[in-house]
Amino acid sequence: MAMSYREFREELLNQLRSIFGENYEIGTQTVQKVNLGNVETFRIFDKTGEKQQSPVFYGRKLYEAYRSGAGLEVLAQDVKKKYEMTGNEITVNLIGDVNVLEEIKERLIFTVINREKNRELLKEIPHRDFLDFAVIYRIVVKESWEGVFSMRVSNGLLERWGITEEKLFEIARKNMRRRMPVMKTSLADMMQSLMGKDMISQGDVSEECEGRQLQRMYMVTNRKKINGFGSVLYPDVLEEMCRILQCDRLYILPSSIHEAIVMPQDLGMSPEELQGMVKNVNKDCVTEEEYLSDSVYGYSLETTEIYIASDSGKEA
């Protein structure tokens, strides 16, 4: 019979303490996770001071692995291996003093998250509300082929820097185009690429996309394809998409926090139809952590305004 999460946590803590030894303090702590609220993590502290930071190990994910058949000893050894591989790399000291704006100014970026799911988190961090999502800020600690390691900007940090949220947004948006350049790819090109790699067949494309003008539908993200939905907020990106698609109004579909699907409003698809597609994708393909919204957004070249298409009365 499988252990409860509480029993599993205590047993794994004992295993980790035995494996790491007396020079390490092993415990748990609760952190705020985007879309998930308070989650428990396993904390590993090196008492000798040789390693100042630790990778994050989420208790529920470890428990899911245990429920799927992984043994406690295997999980504990895996935690130790990952700690030893990355513990020295992820250190805030590599970027300077985070309390001094000038030392980390070039590392400030923003990401976009669902507002309703993160109301408690948003009380603790500087942000700006935009339609039904929120723009939040992070400091890039390390970039590698594995991804981008970053830390959230807190209200306390903003106060110590002595700047407004408006100034913070200005700095972060300027950095985004340099650190995470926008990438625009037509869905037609994506399909061709997948067929070339034998990941899908021509029959799949015909069946799934019949009647869709894929060459006029674009995936918009950043070069790293991480938290890429925010790239639609870069200056001039949507204006450029209007030029590429030869239209003056767009629909923007939140595929996830990582990318948007941008298409002209003259393809003959209603906001309600598109919203149904977005909801289905979110339900079947998007994890809870990567969920952004069920809304369909619109963009007007004339006003340069982004709006919720189904509520605005500006549908095509």
PDB file of N, CA and C in Angstrom, residues 144-226:
ATOM      1  N   SER A 144      21.538  29.045 -19.927  1.00  0.00           N
ATOM      2  CA  SER A 144      22.283  27.941 -20.519  1.00  0.00           C
ATOM      3  C   SER A 144      21.367  27.211 -21.476  1.00  0.00           C
ATOM      4  N   TRP A 145      21.889  26.160 -22.100  1.00  0.00           N
ATOM      5  CA  TRP A 145      21.069  25.372 -23.021  1.00  0.00           C
ATOM      6  C   TRP A 145      19.910  24.720 -22.287  1.00  0.00           C
ATOM      7  N   GLU A 146      20.009  24.557 -20.970  1.00  0.00           N
ATOM      8  CA  GLU A 146      18.938  23.937 -20.199  1.00  0.00           C
ATOM      9  C   GLU A 146      17.772  24.882 -19.976  1.00  0.00           C
ATOM     10  N   GLY A 147      18.029  26.186 -20.052  1.00  0.00           N
ATOM     11  CA  GLY A 147      16.958  27.133 -19.812  1.00  0.00           C
ATOM     12  C   GLY A 147      17.470  28.405 -19.166  1.00  0.00           C
ATOM     13  N   VAL A 148      16.533  29.147 -18.589  1.00  0.00           N
ATOM     14  CA  VAL A 148      16.848  30.408 -17.931  1.00  0.00           C
ATOM     15  C   VAL A 148      16.518  30.270 -16.443  1.00  0.00           C
ATOM     16  N   PHE A 149      17.515  30.492 -15.603  1.00  0.00           N
ATOM     17  CA  PHE A 149      17.311  30.474 -14.160  1.00  0.00           C
ATOM     18  C   PHE A 149      17.168  31.919 -13.691  1.00  0.00           C
ATOM     19  N   SER A 150      16.092  32.193 -12.950  1.00  0.00           N
ATOM     20  CA  SER A 150      15.834  33.570 -12.551  1.00  0.00           C
ATOM     21  C   SER A 150      15.154  33.611 -11.189  1.00  0.00           C
ATOM     22  N   MET A 151      15.116  34.804 -10.610  1.00  0.00           N
ATOM     23  CA  MET A 151      14.440  35.012  -9.333  1.00  0.00           C
ATOM     24  C   MET A 151      13.429  36.145  -9.478  1.00  0.00           C
ATOM     25  N   ARG A 152      12.313  36.028  -8.755  1.00  0.00           N
ATOM     26  CA  ARG A 152      11.276  37.052  -8.838  1.00  0.00           C
ATOM     27  C   ARG A 152      11.702  38.324  -8.121  1.00  0.00           C
ATOM     28  N   VAL A 153      11.274  39.454  -8.655  1.00  0.00           N
ATOM     29  CA  VAL A 153      11.462  40.746  -7.992  1.00  0.00           C
ATOM     30  C   VAL A 153      10.339  40.923  -6.982  1.00  0.00           C
ATOM     31  N   SER A 154      10.682  41.212  -5.748  1.00  0.00           N
ATOM     32  CA  SER A 154       9.705  41.379  -4.669  1.00  0.00           C
ATOM     33  C   SER A 154       9.411  42.857  -4.440  1.00  0.00           C
ATOM     34  N   ASN A 155       8.356  43.133  -3.690  1.00  0.00           N
ATOM     35  CA  ASN A 155       8.053  44.514  -3.307  1.00  0.00           C
ATOM     36  C   ASN A 155       9.205  45.124  -2.517  1.00  0.00           C
ATOM     37  N   GLY A 156       9.847  44.294  -1.682  1.00  0.00           N
ATOM     38  CA  GLY A 156      10.967  44.775  -0.886  1.00  0.00           C
ATOM     39  C   GLY A 156      12.135  45.225  -1.744  1.00  0.00           C
ATOM     40  N   LEU A 157      12.449  44.443  -2.794  1.00  0.00           N
ATOM     41  CA  LEU A 157      13.537  44.828  -3.691  1.00  0.00           C
ATOM     42  C   LEU A 157      13.211  46.131  -4.407  1.00  0.00           C
ATOM     43  N   LEU A 158      11.986  46.261  -4.891  1.00  0.00           N
ATOM     44  CA  LEU A 158      11.605  47.485  -5.596  1.00  0.00           C
ATOM     45  C   LEU A 158      11.744  48.699  -4.688  1.00  0.00           C
ATOM     46  N   GLU A 159      11.377  48.536  -3.429  1.00  0.00           N
ATOM     47  CA  GLU A 159      11.500  49.641  -2.473  1.00  0.00           C
ATOM     48  C   GLU A 159      12.954  50.019  -2.254  1.00  0.00           C
ATOM     49  N   ARG A 160      13.824  48.998  -2.146  1.00  0.00           N
ATOM     50  CA  ARG A 160      15.250  49.283  -1.939  1.00  0.00           C
ATOM     51  C   ARG A 160      15.859  49.952  -3.170  1.00  0.00           C
ATOM     52  N   TRP A 161      15.382  49.616  -4.352  1.00  0.00           N
ATOM     53  CA  TRP A 161      15.905  50.245  -5.563  1.00  0.00           C
ATOM     54  C   TRP A 161      15.433  51.686  -5.705  1.00  0.00           C
ATOM     55  N   GLY A 162      14.314  51.994  -5.082  1.00  0.00           N
ATOM     56  CA  GLY A 162      13.814  53.373  -5.129  1.00  0.00           C
ATOM     57  C   GLY A 162      13.265  53.799  -6.465  1.00  0.00           C
ATOM     58  N   ILE A 163      12.640  52.859  -7.207  1.00  0.00           N
ATOM     59  CA  ILE A 163      12.045  53.204  -8.499  1.00  0.00           C
ATOM     60  C   ILE A 163      10.583  52.776  -8.505  1.00  0.00           C
ATOM     61  N   THR A 164       9.838  53.264  -9.472  1.00  0.00           N
ATOM     62  CA  THR A 164       8.435  52.911  -9.618  1.00  0.00           C
ATOM     63  C   THR A 164       8.276  51.659 -10.473  1.00  0.00           C
ATOM     64  N   GLU A 165       7.078  51.080 -10.427  1.00  0.00           N
ATOM     65  CA  GLU A 165       6.799  49.939 -11.299  1.00  0.00           C
ATOM     66  C   GLU A 165       6.866  50.354 -12.759  1.00  0.00           C
ATOM     67  N   GLU A 166       6.456  51.566 -13.057  1.00  0.00           N
ATOM     68  CA  GLU A 166       6.517  52.057 -14.440  1.00  0.00           C
ATOM     69  C   GLU A 166       7.957  52.057 -14.963  1.00  0.00           C
ATOM     70  N   LYS A 167       8.885  52.517 -14.124  1.00  0.00           N
ATOM     71  CA  LYS A 167      10.294  52.519 -14.507  1.00  0.00           C
ATOM     72  C   LYS A 167      10.818  51.092 -14.640  1.00  0.00           C
ATOM     73  N   LEU A 168      10.370  50.218 -13.749  1.00  0.00           N
ATOM     74  CA  LEU A 168      10.784  48.820 -13.805  1.00  0.00           C
ATOM     75  C   LEU A 168      10.330  48.182 -15.121  1.00  0.00           C
ATOM     76  N   PHE A 169       9.102  48.454 -15.527  1.00  0.00           N
ATOM     77  CA  PHE A 169       8.586  47.924 -16.787  1.00  0.00           C
ATOM     78  C   PHE A 169       9.398  48.453 -17.965  1.00  0.00           C
ATOM     79  N   GLU A 170       9.738  49.722 -17.928  1.00  0.00           N
ATOM     80  CA  GLU A 170      10.531  50.338 -18.999  1.00  0.00           C
ATOM     81  C   GLU A 170      11.887  49.653 -19.139  1.00  0.00           C
ATOM     82  N   ILE A 171      12.543  49.410 -18.009  1.00  0.00           N
ATOM     83  CA  ILE A 171      13.855  48.753 -18.030  1.00  0.00           C
ATOM     84  C   ILE A 171      13.733  47.329 -18.555  1.00  0.00           C
ATOM     85  N   ALA A 172      12.753  46.578 -18.011  1.00  0.00           N
ATOM     86  CA  ALA A 172      12.600  45.168 -18.370  1.00  0.00           C
ATOM     87  C   ALA A 172      12.238  45.010 -19.841  1.00  0.00           C
ATOM     88  N   ARG A 173      11.347  45.859 -20.349  1.00  0.00           N
ATOM     89  CA  ARG A 173      10.937  45.721 -21.746  1.00  0.00           C
ATOM     90  C   ARG A 173      12.102  46.014 -22.687  1.00  0.00           C
ATOM     91  N   LYS A 174      12.928  46.966 -22.324  1.00  0.00           N
ATOM     92  CA  LYS A 174      14.115  47.264 -23.139  1.00  0.00           C
ATOM     93  C   LYS A 174      15.062  46.061 -23.159  1.00  0.00           C
ATOM     94  N   ASN A 175      15.226  45.415 -22.005  1.00  0.00           N
ATOM     95  CA  ASN A 175      16.118  44.254 -21.921  1.00  0.00           C
ATOM     96  C   ASN A 175      15.586  43.052 -22.692  1.00  0.00           C
ATOM     97  N   MET A 176      14.260  42.907 -22.748  1.00  0.00           N
ATOM     98  CA  MET A 176      13.668  41.712 -23.337  1.00  0.00           C
ATOM     99  C   MET A 176      14.059  41.532 -24.801  1.00  0.00           C
ATOM    100  N   ARG A 177      14.045  42.614 -25.563  1.00  0.00           N
ATOM    101  CA  ARG A 177      14.367  42.491 -26.987  1.00  0.00           C
ATOM    102  C   ARG A 177      15.826  42.086 -27.189  1.00  0.00           C
ATOM    103  N   ARG A 178      16.671  42.442 -26.238  1.00  0.00           N
ATOM    104  CA  ARG A 178      18.086  42.080 -26.346  1.00  0.00           C
ATOM    105  C   ARG A 178      18.334  40.673 -25.823  1.00  0.00           C
ATOM    106  N   ARG A 179      17.791  40.342 -24.669  1.00  0.00           N
ATOM    107  CA  ARG A 179      18.047  39.050 -24.049  1.00  0.00           C
ATOM    108  C   ARG A 179      17.186  37.948 -24.652  1.00  0.00           C
ATOM    109  N   MET A 180      15.956  38.281 -25.033  1.00  0.00           N
ATOM    110  CA  MET A 180      15.018  37.281 -25.540  1.00  0.00           C
ATOM    111  C   MET A 180      14.346  37.810 -26.810  1.00  0.00           C
ATOM    112  N   PRO A 181      15.078  37.886 -27.918  1.00  0.00           N
ATOM    113  CA  PRO A 181      14.529  38.436 -29.160  1.00  0.00           C
ATOM    114  C   PRO A 181      13.278  37.680 -29.609  1.00  0.00           C
ATOM    115  N   VAL A 182      12.373  38.404 -30.254  1.00  0.00           N
ATOM    116  CA  VAL A 182      11.133  37.797 -30.714  1.00  0.00           C
ATOM    117  C   VAL A 182      11.410  36.824 -31.861  1.00  0.00           C
ATOM    118  N   MET A 183      10.609  35.769 -31.933  1.00  0.00           N
ATOM    119  CA  MET A 183      10.699  34.800 -33.023  1.00  0.00           C
ATOM    120  C   MET A 183       9.294  34.587 -33.568  1.00  0.00           C
ATOM    121  N   LYS A 184       9.122  34.716 -34.888  1.00  0.00           N
ATOM    122  CA  LYS A 184       7.827  34.577 -35.538  1.00  0.00           C
ATOM    123  C   LYS A 184       7.931  33.487 -36.595  1.00  0.00           C
ATOM    124  N   THR A 185       7.062  32.474 -36.497  1.00  0.00           N
ATOM    125  CA  THR A 185       7.095  31.351 -37.430  1.00  0.00           C
ATOM    126  C   THR A 185       5.677  31.030 -37.878  1.00  0.00           C
ATOM    127  N   SER A 186       5.447  30.935 -39.184  1.00  0.00           N
ATOM    128  CA  SER A 186       4.110  30.576 -39.658  1.00  0.00           C
ATOM    129  C   SER A 186       3.822  29.119 -39.312  1.00  0.00           C
ATOM    130  N   LEU A 187       2.557  28.819 -39.040  1.00  0.00           N
ATOM    131  CA  LEU A 187       2.186  27.437 -38.726  1.00  0.00           C
ATOM    132  C   LEU A 187       2.393  26.527 -39.926  1.00  0.00           C
ATOM    133  N   ALA A 188       2.300  27.091 -41.127  1.00  0.00           N
ATOM    134  CA  ALA A 188       2.577  26.295 -42.324  1.00  0.00           C
ATOM    135  C   ALA A 188       4.033  25.820 -42.321  1.00  0.00           C
ATOM    136  N   ASP A 189       4.958  26.720 -41.995  1.00  0.00           N
ATOM    137  CA  ASP A 189       6.376  26.346 -41.940  1.00  0.00           C
ATOM    138  C   ASP A 189       6.627  25.333 -40.829  1.00  0.00           C
ATOM    139  N   MET A 190       5.917  25.516 -39.706  1.00  0.00           N
ATOM    140  CA  MET A 190       6.074  24.564 -38.610  1.00  0.00           C
ATOM    141  C   MET A 190       5.613  23.179 -39.027  1.00  0.00           C
ATOM    142  N   MET A 191       4.495  23.100 -39.735  1.00  0.00           N
ATOM    143  CA  MET A 191       3.986  21.816 -40.202  1.00  0.00           C
ATOM    144  C   MET A 191       4.964  21.163 -41.180  1.00  0.00           C
ATOM    145  N   GLN A 192       5.510  21.964 -42.091  1.00  0.00           N
ATOM    146  CA  GLN A 192       6.478  21.438 -43.045  1.00  0.00           C
ATOM    147  C   GLN A 192       7.703  20.881 -42.328  1.00  0.00           C
ATOM    148  N   SER A 193       8.139  21.603 -41.300  1.00  0.00           N
ATOM    149  CA  SER A 193       9.296  21.155 -40.532  1.00  0.00           C
ATOM    150  C   SER A 193       9.010  19.830 -39.830  1.00  0.00           C
ATOM    151  N   LEU A 194       7.811  19.714 -39.252  1.00  0.00           N
ATOM    152  CA  LEU A 194       7.447  18.482 -38.556  1.00  0.00           C
ATOM    153  C   LEU A 194       7.331  17.312 -39.532  1.00  0.00           C
ATOM    154  N   MET A 195       6.793  17.564 -40.719  1.00  0.00           N
ATOM    155  CA  MET A 195       6.705  16.502 -41.721  1.00  0.00           C
ATOM    156  C   MET A 195       8.095  16.085 -42.172  1.00  0.00           C
ATOM    157  N   GLY A 196       8.997  17.071 -42.296  1.00  0.00           N
ATOM    158  CA  GLY A 196      10.363  16.751 -42.701  1.00  0.00           C
ATOM    159  C   GLY A 196      11.085  15.890 -41.692  1.00  0.00           C
ATOM    160  N   LYS A 197      10.673  15.992 -40.429  1.00  0.00           N
ATOM    161  CA  LYS A 197      11.284  15.181 -39.372  1.00  0.00           C
ATOM    162  C   LYS A 197      10.477  13.921 -39.095  1.00  0.00           C
ATOM    163  N   ASP A 198       9.470  13.639 -39.974  1.00  0.00           N
ATOM    164  CA  ASP A 198       8.614  12.453 -39.839  1.00  0.00           C
ATOM    165  C   ASP A 198       7.856  12.423 -38.521  1.00  0.00           C
ATOM    166  N   MET A 199       7.596  13.614 -37.941  1.00  0.00           N
ATOM    167  CA  MET A 199       6.836  13.660 -36.688  1.00  0.00           C
ATOM    168  C   MET A 199       5.332  13.645 -36.957  1.00  0.00           C
ATOM    169  N   ILE A 200       4.915  14.136 -38.137  1.00  0.00           N
ATOM    170  CA  ILE A 200       3.530  14.036 -38.560  1.00  0.00           C
ATOM    171  C   ILE A 200       3.514  13.717 -40.045  1.00  0.00           C
ATOM    172  N   SER A 201       2.368  13.266 -40.560  1.00  0.00           N
ATOM    173  CA  SER A 201       2.241  12.930 -41.977  1.00  0.00           C
ATOM    174  C   SER A 201       1.408  13.964 -42.699  1.00  0.00           C
ATOM    175  N   GLN A 202       1.480  13.930 -44.030  1.00  0.00           N
ATOM    176  CA  GLN A 202       0.663  14.838 -44.828  1.00  0.00           C
ATOM    177  C   GLN A 202      -0.809  14.620 -44.542  1.00  0.00           C
ATOM    178  N   GLY A 203      -1.182  13.358 -44.307  1.00  0.00           N
ATOM    179  CA  GLY A 203      -2.571  13.048 -43.984  1.00  0.00           C
ATOM    180  C   GLY A 203      -3.030  13.717 -42.710  1.00  0.00           C
ATOM    181  N   ASP A 204      -2.148  13.780 -41.718  1.00  0.00           N
ATOM    182  CA  ASP A 204      -2.488  14.453 -40.462  1.00  0.00           C
ATOM    183  C   ASP A 204      -2.754  15.926 -40.703  1.00  0.00           C
ATOM    184  N   VAL A 205      -1.934  16.560 -41.522  1.00  0.00           N
ATOM    185  CA  VAL A 205      -2.109  17.983 -41.800  1.00  0.00           C
ATOM    186  C   VAL A 205      -3.439  18.223 -42.507  1.00  0.00           C
ATOM    187  N   SER A 206      -3.745  17.396 -43.512  1.00  0.00           N
ATOM    188  CA  SER A 206      -4.984  17.576 -44.259  1.00  0.00           C
ATOM    189  C   SER A 206      -6.193  17.388 -43.364  1.00  0.00           C
ATOM    190  N   GLU A 207      -6.133  16.378 -42.494  1.00  0.00           N
ATOM    191  CA  GLU A 207      -7.276  16.066 -41.639  1.00  0.00           C
ATOM    192  C   GLU A 207      -7.488  17.128 -40.584  1.00  0.00           C
ATOM    193  N   GLU A 208      -6.432  17.587 -39.953  1.00  0.00           N
ATOM    194  CA  GLU A 208      -6.541  18.498 -38.824  1.00  0.00           C
ATOM    195  C   GLU A 208      -6.670  19.950 -39.249  1.00  0.00           C
ATOM    196  N   CYS A 209      -6.147  20.304 -40.409  1.00  0.00           N
ATOM    197  CA  CYS A 209      -6.041  21.721 -40.758  1.00  0.00           C
ATOM    198  C   CYS A 209      -6.786  22.077 -42.040  1.00  0.00           C
ATOM    199  N   GLU A 210      -7.657  21.196 -42.490  1.00  0.00           N
ATOM    200  CA  GLU A 210      -8.391  21.465 -43.714  1.00  0.00           C
ATOM    201  C   GLU A 210      -9.161  22.780 -43.592  1.00  0.00           C
ATOM    202  N   GLY A 211      -9.017  23.626 -44.561  1.00  0.00           N
ATOM    203  CA  GLY A 211      -9.732  24.898 -44.576  1.00  0.00           C
ATOM    204  C   GLY A 211      -9.050  25.995 -43.781  1.00  0.00           C
ATOM    205  N   ARG A 212      -7.954  25.683 -43.115  1.00  0.00           N
ATOM    206  CA  ARG A 212      -7.252  26.710 -42.332  1.00  0.00           C
ATOM    207  C   ARG A 212      -6.099  27.274 -43.149  1.00  0.00           C
ATOM    208  N   GLN A 213      -5.996  28.568 -43.137  1.00  0.00           N
ATOM    209  CA  GLN A 213      -4.919  29.211 -43.900  1.00  0.00           C
ATOM    210  C   GLN A 213      -3.697  29.333 -42.992  1.00  0.00           C
ATOM    211  N   LEU A 214      -2.983  28.213 -42.881  1.00  0.00           N
ATOM    212  CA  LEU A 214      -1.889  28.154 -41.919  1.00  0.00           C
ATOM    213  C   LEU A 214      -0.784  29.156 -42.230  1.00  0.00           C
ATOM    214  N   GLN A 215      -0.644  29.515 -43.510  1.00  0.00           N
ATOM    215  CA  GLN A 215       0.402  30.481 -43.832  1.00  0.00           C
ATOM    216  C   GLN A 215       0.086  31.856 -43.267  1.00  0.00           C
ATOM    217  N   ARG A 216      -1.156  32.093 -42.824  1.00  0.00           N
ATOM    218  CA  ARG A 216      -1.521  33.380 -42.232  1.00  0.00           C
ATOM    219  C   ARG A 216      -1.744  33.265 -40.730  1.00  0.00           C
ATOM    220  N   MET A 217      -1.247  32.194 -40.149  1.00  0.00           N
ATOM    221  CA  MET A 217      -1.286  32.014 -38.696  1.00  0.00           C
ATOM    222  C   MET A 217       0.157  31.828 -38.214  1.00  0.00           C
ATOM    223  N   TYR A 218       0.551  32.615 -37.253  1.00  0.00           N
ATOM    224  CA  TYR A 218       1.946  32.622 -36.807  1.00  0.00           C
ATOM    225  C   TYR A 218       2.052  32.290 -35.319  1.00  0.00           C
ATOM    226  N   MET A 219       3.091  31.540 -34.997  1.00  0.00           N
ATOM    227  CA  MET A 219       3.473  31.383 -33.604  1.00  0.00           C
ATOM    228  C   MET A 219       4.451  32.499 -33.271  1.00  0.00           C
ATOM    229  N   VAL A 220       4.155  33.247 -32.230  1.00  0.00           N
ATOM    230  CA  VAL A 220       5.029  34.325 -31.788  1.00  0.00           C
ATOM    231  C   VAL A 220       5.541  33.979 -30.393  1.00  0.00           C
ATOM    232  N   THR A 221       6.846  33.947 -30.238  1.00  0.00           N
ATOM    233  CA  THR A 221       7.467  33.624 -28.951  1.00  0.00           C
ATOM    234  C   THR A 221       8.824  34.337 -28.920  1.00  0.00           C
ATOM    235  N   ASN A 222       9.722  33.899 -28.042  1.00  0.00           N
ATOM    236  CA  ASN A 222      11.087  34.429 -28.069  1.00  0.00           C
ATOM    237  C   ASN A 222      12.044  33.327 -28.484  1.00  0.00           C
ATOM    238  N   ARG A 223      13.284  33.691 -28.720  1.00  0.00           N
ATOM    239  CA  ARG A 223      14.264  32.726 -29.241  1.00  0.00           C
ATOM    240  C   ARG A 223      14.471  31.551 -28.293  1.00  0.00           C
ATOM    241  N   LYS A 224      14.297  31.775 -27.005  1.00  0.00           N
ATOM    242  CA  LYS A 224      14.490  30.702 -26.038  1.00  0.00           C
ATOM    243  C   LYS A 224      13.226  29.858 -25.868  1.00  0.00           C
ATOM    244  N   LYS A 225      12.103  30.351 -26.381  1.00  0.00           N
ATOM    245  CA  LYS A 225      10.812  29.661 -26.290  1.00  0.00           C
ATOM    246  C   LYS A 225      10.414  29.393 -24.844  1.00  0.00           C
ATOM    247  N   ILE A 226      10.799  30.328 -23.978  1.00  0.00           N
ATOM    248  CA  ILE A 226      10.465  30.251 -22.560  1.00  0.00           C
ATOM    249  C   ILE A 226       9.751  31.535 -22.175  1.00  0.00           C
TER     250      ILE A 226
END
